[in-house]
Coordinates of C-alpha atoms in Angstrom, one line a residue:
Chain A
M270 CA 1.4 -1.3 -3.0
T271 CA 1.0 1.4 -6.0
A272 CA 2.0 1.6 -9.1
P273 CA 4.7 5.7 -9.1
T274 CA 1.9 8.1 -9.5
P275 CA 2.6 10.3 -12.6
I276 CA 3.4 14.5 -11.0
V277 CA 0.1 16.4 -13.3
D278 CA 0.9 19.5 -15.5
E279 CA 1.2 22.0 -13.2
R280 CA -0.8 23.8 -15.9
A281 CA -3.5 21.8 -15.6
W282 CA -3.1 21.9 -12.4
Q283 CA -4.2 25.6 -11.7
T284 CA -6.7 25.3 -14.4
Q285 CA -8.4 23.3 -12.4
E286 CA -8.0 25.2 -9.4
Q287 CA -8.9 28.3 -10.8
A288 CA -12.2 26.5 -12.3
L289 CA -13.3 25.5 -8.9
R290 CA -12.4 28.2 -7.8
A291 CA -14.0 30.5 -10.0
A292 CA -17.4 28.3 -9.3
H293 CA -16.9 28.7 -5.9
G294 CA -19.4 31.8 -4.9
S295 CA -20.6 31.7 -8.8
E296 CA -23.8 32.4 -10.0
E297 CA -22.8 31.4 -13.5
S298 CA -25.7 28.8 -15.5
D299 CA -24.0 27.6 -17.8
A300 CA -23.1 24.2 -17.6
P301 CA -19.3 23.7 -17.3
S302 CA -20.2 26.7 -14.3
L303 CA -22.7 24.3 -13.3
A304 CA -20.1 21.0 -12.8
D305 CA -17.7 22.8 -11.1
R306 CA -20.1 23.9 -8.6
R307 CA -22.1 20.6 -8.0
L308 CA -18.4 19.3 -7.2
L309 CA -17.2 21.9 -5.7
R310 CA -19.8 21.1 -3.1
A311 CA -19.8 17.2 -2.8
L312 CA -16.2 17.3 -2.3
R313 CA -16.8 20.4 0.9
E314 CA -20.0 18.0 2.1
P315 CA -19.0 14.9 2.1
A316 CA -20.6 11.8 3.6
L317 CA -19.1 11.2 6.6
S318 CA -20.0 9.0 9.5
P319 CA -21.7 11.3 13.0
L320 CA -18.5 12.0 15.2
P321 CA -19.7 10.8 18.6
V322 CA -20.4 13.6 20.9
D323 CA -18.4 11.9 23.8
F324 CA -15.3 11.2 21.9
A325 CA -13.5 14.0 24.3
A326 CA -14.1 13.6 26.9
E327 CA -13.5 9.6 27.0
V328 CA -10.6 9.7 25.1
A329 CA -9.2 12.1 27.8
R330 CA -10.5 9.7 30.4
L331 CA -8.3 6.4 28.1
A332 CA -5.5 9.0 28.5
T333 CA -5.4 8.7 31.9
A334 CA -6.9 5.1 32.8
P335 CA -3.5 3.8 31.7
T336 CA -1.9 4.9 35.2
A337 CA -4.7 3.9 37.6
A338 CA -5.6 0.4 35.5
A339 CA -1.4 -0.3 35.9
R340 CA -1.8 0.2 40.3
T341 CA -5.1 -1.5 40.1
A342 CA -2.8 -4.4 38.7
D343 CA -0.3 -4.2 40.9
T344 CA -2.2 -3.9 44.1
R345 CA -4.4 -7.3 42.9
L346 CA -0.8 -9.3 42.2
E347 CA -0.5 -8.3 45.5
R348 CA -3.3 -9.9 46.7
L349 CA -2.9 -12.9 44.9
L350 CA 0.9 -13.3 46.2
G351 CA -0.2 -13.0 50.4
V352 CA -3.0 -14.9 49.4
G353 CA 0.1 -17.9 47.8
L354 CA 1.5 -17.2 49.8
G355 CA -0.6 -17.9 52.9
I356 CA -2.0 -21.0 51.5
A357 CA 1.7 -22.6 51.6
L358 CA 1.6 -21.7 54.7
G359 CA -0.9 -23.1 55.8
A360 CA -0.5 -26.6 53.9
A361 CA 2.8 -26.5 55.0
A362 CA 1.4 -26.1 59.0
L363 CA -1.1 -29.0 58.4
T364 CA 1.5 -31.1 56.9
Q365 CA 4.3 -30.7 59.7
G366 CA 1.3 -31.5 62.0
L367 CA -0.3 -35.1 60.6
E368 CA 3.8 -36.1 60.5
Q369 CA 4.9 -34.1 63.3
G370 CA 1.7 -34.2 65.9
A371 CA 2.4 -37.8 67.5
E372 CA 5.3 -37.0 68.7
W373 CA 5.1 -33.5 70.1
L374 CA 2.6 -35.0 72.0
R375 CA 4.6 -38.3 73.2
I376 CA 7.2 -35.2 73.7
V377 CA 4.4 -32.7 75.9
G378 CA 3.1 -36.3 78.5
E379 CA 6.6 -36.8 78.9
Q380 CA 7.6 -33.4 80.4
T381 CA 6.5 -33.6 84.3
S382 CA 6.0 -30.1 83.9
P383 CA 5.5 -28.0 80.6
L384 CA 6.9 -25.3 80.8
P385 CA 10.4 -25.1 81.9
P386 CA 11.3 -22.1 85.6
G387 CA 11.2 -18.9 85.6
T388 CA 9.2 -19.4 81.4
L389 CA 6.3 -16.8 83.1
R390 CA 9.2 -14.2 83.4
L391 CA 10.4 -14.3 79.8
G392 CA 7.1 -14.6 78.9
V393 CA 5.7 -11.6 80.7
A394 CA 9.3 -9.9 79.6
L395 CA 8.1 -10.6 75.3
A396 CA 4.8 -9.5 76.1
A397 CA 6.0 -6.3 77.6
C398 CA 8.8 -5.4 74.8
V399 CA 6.5 -5.8 71.8
G400 CA 4.0 -3.3 73.7
C401 CA 6.7 -0.9 73.6
S402 CA 7.5 -1.7 70.3
W403 CA 4.0 -1.2 68.6
L404 CA 3.3 2.3 71.3
I405 CA 7.4 3.3 69.4
G406 CA 5.4 3.5 66.5
L407 CA 3.0 4.2 67.1
L408 CA 4.6 8.0 67.8
P409 CA 5.7 9.0 64.3
R410 CA 2.5 9.1 62.7
R411 CA 0.3 10.8 65.0
P412 CA 2.7 14.8 63.7
A413 CA 1.8 13.3 59.8
R414 CA -2.0 12.8 60.7
R415 CA -2.2 16.0 61.9
S416 CA 0.0 17.7 59.1
L417 CA -2.8 16.5 56.2
R418 CA -6.1 18.0 57.9
H419 CA -3.6 21.5 57.8
Chain B
M167 CA -8.3 25.6 -2.0
T168 CA -5.8 27.5 -2.1
D169 CA -1.9 26.3 -1.4
A170 CA -1.5 27.2 1.7
Q171 CA -3.9 28.8 4.6
P172 CA -4.0 29.8 7.5
S173 CA -6.2 30.5 9.9
L174 CA -4.2 33.0 11.2
S175 CA 0.0 34.5 11.7
P176 CA 1.5 30.8 11.4
S177 CA 3.8 31.7 14.1
A178 CA 0.3 32.7 16.5
D179 CA -0.5 29.3 15.6
A180 CA 2.7 28.4 16.9
D181 CA 2.3 30.0 19.7
A182 CA -1.3 28.6 20.4
D183 CA 0.5 25.1 19.5
A184 CA 3.5 25.1 22.0
A185 CA 1.3 26.8 24.9
L186 CA -0.7 23.7 24.6
V187 CA 1.6 20.7 24.1
Q188 CA 2.3 22.8 27.3
A189 CA -0.2 22.4 29.0
V190 CA -1.3 18.9 28.2
L191 CA 3.3 17.7 29.7
A192 CA 2.2 19.3 32.5
G193 CA -1.0 17.7 32.6
A194 CA -3.1 20.5 33.6
P195 CA -7.0 19.7 33.8
G196 CA -9.3 18.8 30.6
A197 CA -6.1 20.1 29.4
F198 CA -5.4 17.0 26.8
E199 CA -9.5 16.9 26.6
G200 CA -9.0 20.7 25.3
L201 CA -6.6 19.7 21.8
V202 CA -8.6 16.1 21.1
R203 CA -11.8 19.0 21.1
Q204 CA -9.7 21.0 18.8
Y205 CA -8.5 18.0 16.6
Q206 CA -10.5 15.5 16.7
G207 CA -12.9 16.4 13.1
L208 CA -9.4 17.1 11.2
C209 CA -8.5 13.2 13.5
W210 CA -11.9 11.8 12.7
H211 CA -12.1 12.7 8.8
I212 CA -8.4 11.4 7.2
V213 CA -9.6 8.8 9.2
D214 CA -13.3 7.5 8.9
R215 CA -12.1 9.0 4.7
M216 CA -10.3 6.4 5.2
V217 CA -11.7 3.1 7.1
R218 CA -15.1 3.8 6.0
H219 CA -16.2 2.7 8.8
P220 CA -18.0 3.9 12.3
E221 CA -17.1 1.4 14.8
D222 CA -12.8 1.2 13.2
T223 CA -13.2 5.1 12.2
R224 CA -14.6 5.3 16.3
E225 CA -11.2 2.4 17.5
L226 CA -8.6 4.1 15.4
C227 CA -9.3 7.9 16.1
Q228 CA -9.8 6.8 20.1
E229 CA -6.1 4.7 19.4
A230 CA -4.3 7.8 17.2
F231 CA -5.2 10.4 20.5
L232 CA -4.0 8.0 22.6
R233 CA -0.5 7.8 20.9
V234 CA -1.2 11.3 20.9
H235 CA -1.3 11.6 24.5
R236 CA 1.8 9.4 24.6
Y237 CA 3.9 10.9 21.9
L238 CA 3.8 14.3 22.9
H239 CA 6.6 15.0 24.2
Q240 CA 8.6 14.5 21.4
Y241 CA 7.0 16.4 19.3
R242 CA 9.2 19.5 18.7
S243 CA 7.3 22.2 17.3
E244 CA 8.8 21.8 12.5
S245 CA 5.1 21.2 11.8
P246 CA 2.2 22.8 13.1
L247 CA 0.5 20.6 16.3
K248 CA -2.6 19.9 13.6
A249 CA -0.1 18.5 10.3
W250 CA 1.8 16.5 13.4
I251 CA -1.3 14.5 14.9
G252 CA -2.9 14.4 11.1
Q253 CA 0.7 12.3 10.6
V254 CA -1.0 9.9 13.8
A255 CA -4.0 9.7 12.8
Y256 CA -3.2 8.5 9.1
S257 CA -0.5 6.1 10.0
V258 CA -3.0 4.2 12.0
A259 CA -5.3 4.8 9.6
K260 CA -3.1 2.8 7.1
R261 CA -2.0 0.3 9.3
H262 CA -5.2 -0.8 9.3
L263 CA -5.7 -0.6 6.0
E264 CA -2.4 -3.2 5.5
R265 CA -3.5 -4.8 7.6
R266 CA -6.9 -5.3 6.3
R267 CA -5.1 -5.9 2.6
I268 CA -6.7 -3.5 1.2
P269 CA -5.8 -1.9 -0.6
L270 CA -4.4 2.4 -0.1
A271 CA -4.5 3.2 -3.7
E272 CA -5.3 2.7 -6.9
A273 CA -1.5 2.2 -9.8
A274 CA -1.8 5.1 -11.2
D275 CA -2.1 3.0 -14.6
G276 CA -5.6 1.7 -13.8
A277 CA -7.1 5.2 -12.5
D278 CA -6.2 6.2 -16.6
G279 CA -8.2 2.9 -17.6
M280 CA -11.2 3.4 -14.3
T281 CA -14.4 6.0 -14.6
L282 CA -15.7 6.5 -11.9
A283 CA -19.1 5.8 -12.8
E284 CA -18.1 2.6 -13.2
S285 CA -16.3 2.1 -10.3
V286 CA -20.4 3.7 -8.7
G287 CA -21.9 0.5 -9.9
Q288 CA -25.2 0.0 -11.7
D289 CA -27.8 1.5 -8.2
F290 CA -27.7 4.8 -10.1
D291 CA -29.7 5.2 -12.8
L292 CA -27.6 8.1 -15.4
E293 CA -30.0 8.7 -17.5
T294 CA -32.4 9.8 -15.5
A295 CA -31.1 11.5 -12.0
C296 CA -30.7 14.6 -13.7
A297 CA -32.3 16.7 -10.3
E298 CA -29.4 18.2 -8.8
D299 CA -30.2 16.4 -5.4
E300 CA -29.8 13.2 -7.3
A301 CA -26.3 14.5 -9.0
Q302 CA -25.2 15.2 -5.0
T303 CA -25.9 11.6 -4.4
L304 CA -24.3 10.2 -6.9
L305 CA -21.0 12.4 -6.6
H306 CA -21.5 10.8 -2.6
A307 CA -20.9 7.6 -4.0
A308 CA -18.3 8.3 -6.4
I309 CA -16.0 9.5 -4.0
E310 CA -17.4 7.1 -1.8
A311 CA -16.0 4.5 -4.5
L312 CA -13.0 6.2 -4.7
P313 CA -9.4 4.2 -3.0
P314 CA -8.9 5.5 0.5
L315 CA -5.9 7.3 -0.4
Q316 CA -7.6 9.7 -2.5
R317 CA -11.1 10.4 -0.7
T318 CA -8.8 11.2 2.4
L319 CA -6.8 13.4 0.3
L320 CA -9.9 15.3 -1.1
T321 CA -11.6 15.2 2.0
L322 CA -8.4 16.7 3.5
Y323 CA -7.6 19.5 0.7
H324 CA -11.3 20.6 0.3
L325 CA -13.3 20.3 3.8
D326 CA -10.8 20.5 5.7
E327 CA -9.0 23.2 4.0
V328 CA -5.3 22.1 5.4
P329 CA -2.1 23.3 3.2
I330 CA -1.3 21.0 0.0
G331 CA 2.2 21.1 2.2
E332 CA 0.8 20.2 5.5
I333 CA -0.1 17.3 3.9
A334 CA 2.7 16.2 2.6
V335 CA 3.7 16.1 6.6
M336 CA 0.6 14.7 7.3
T337 CA 0.6 11.7 4.3
G338 CA 4.6 11.6 3.6
L339 CA 3.6 11.6 -0.1
A340 CA 4.9 14.7 -1.8
E341 CA 3.0 17.3 -3.0
G342 CA 3.4 16.6 -6.7
T343 CA 1.7 13.4 -6.0
I344 CA -1.3 15.3 -4.5
K345 CA -1.4 17.5 -6.7
S346 CA -1.7 14.6 -9.7
H347 CA -4.4 12.4 -7.1
L348 CA -6.6 15.4 -6.8
F349 CA -6.2 16.6 -10.0
R350 CA -7.2 13.0 -11.7
S351 CA -9.7 12.5 -8.0
R352 CA -11.3 15.8 -9.7
K353 CA -11.3 15.8 -13.3
H354 CA -13.2 11.8 -13.1
L355 CA -16.0 13.4 -10.5
R356 CA -16.2 15.7 -12.6
A357 CA -16.7 13.0 -15.7
I358 CA -19.4 11.8 -14.1
L359 CA -21.5 15.5 -13.8
E360 CA -20.9 15.8 -18.3
P361 CA -23.0 13.7 -19.6
R362 CA -26.4 14.6 -17.1
I363 CA -25.2 18.3 -17.4
G364 CA -24.7 18.9 -21.2
V365 CA -20.9 19.6 -20.8
P366 CA -18.9 20.1 -24.3
A367 CA -17.0 17.1 -24.4

């Protein structure tokens, strides 16, 4: 990229350093001192663009943002997959209905009694099972909610 | 201005650095913002001197501090935190210049042959500009005209008062090379002033 920089002679370096150090705070009005003072002032007051007032707060916000962004991205992906799955299931049901709906209607029409004997009792038992499962599912959540309040 | 200008004792600085790093790593509220506040000036100076573009400076400084946040667990206290953060800022700005194919430093031979008065351009009337403010303006323009590396070294050494050893950690340059860049840049800058205030050659 660049040619190697020749190493400066240590004595020349020290001479320049001492001259600048001496110029700092010096009241000498001779030309070399004046030149050193002006040089030193320009070096200590460079024209820099201003640092934004809110910079630190903004960077701190950005530093913690990736976690939130990743969480948002996960939720969004989950929702997207859910919608996709719903659409696929709906499309499959519609296709099946269109293809075999007439056959299903014919079979139902041929039945003298649409429901076999004992179906009602089985249906009630199934509903009771579902109800019980739902009630049992509620039980462990109550203490957890209570503990969160305290 | 000197080769070593510690603000506090080195061990006190190291302890303060370690405490700050621990607080940030532990996720203490406001710790990272505090770290940014403490070192944003240094980081801004390095990047601004390197790229000279306010918007790029802002983005690159953000990138530098996000890197600091991500890799802070790798900081081992071998060098002061200031030097480590400066190193991150310098490498981010350097990569930006490399991507844009902007040379970091002039070739050593070229610098010898170039006068800064020439590199400043024709915007300044050297014959008539003699007031101190005008001299300062001219010097600032001359500093701006320096290659990114030289500008940055001058700012780190004179404005931020970073010791040569820490500048070496930040830039990966040898101390002799840093001194050489500083010496030559200051010599050229002073050469701009000399004919205007009657310094004998």
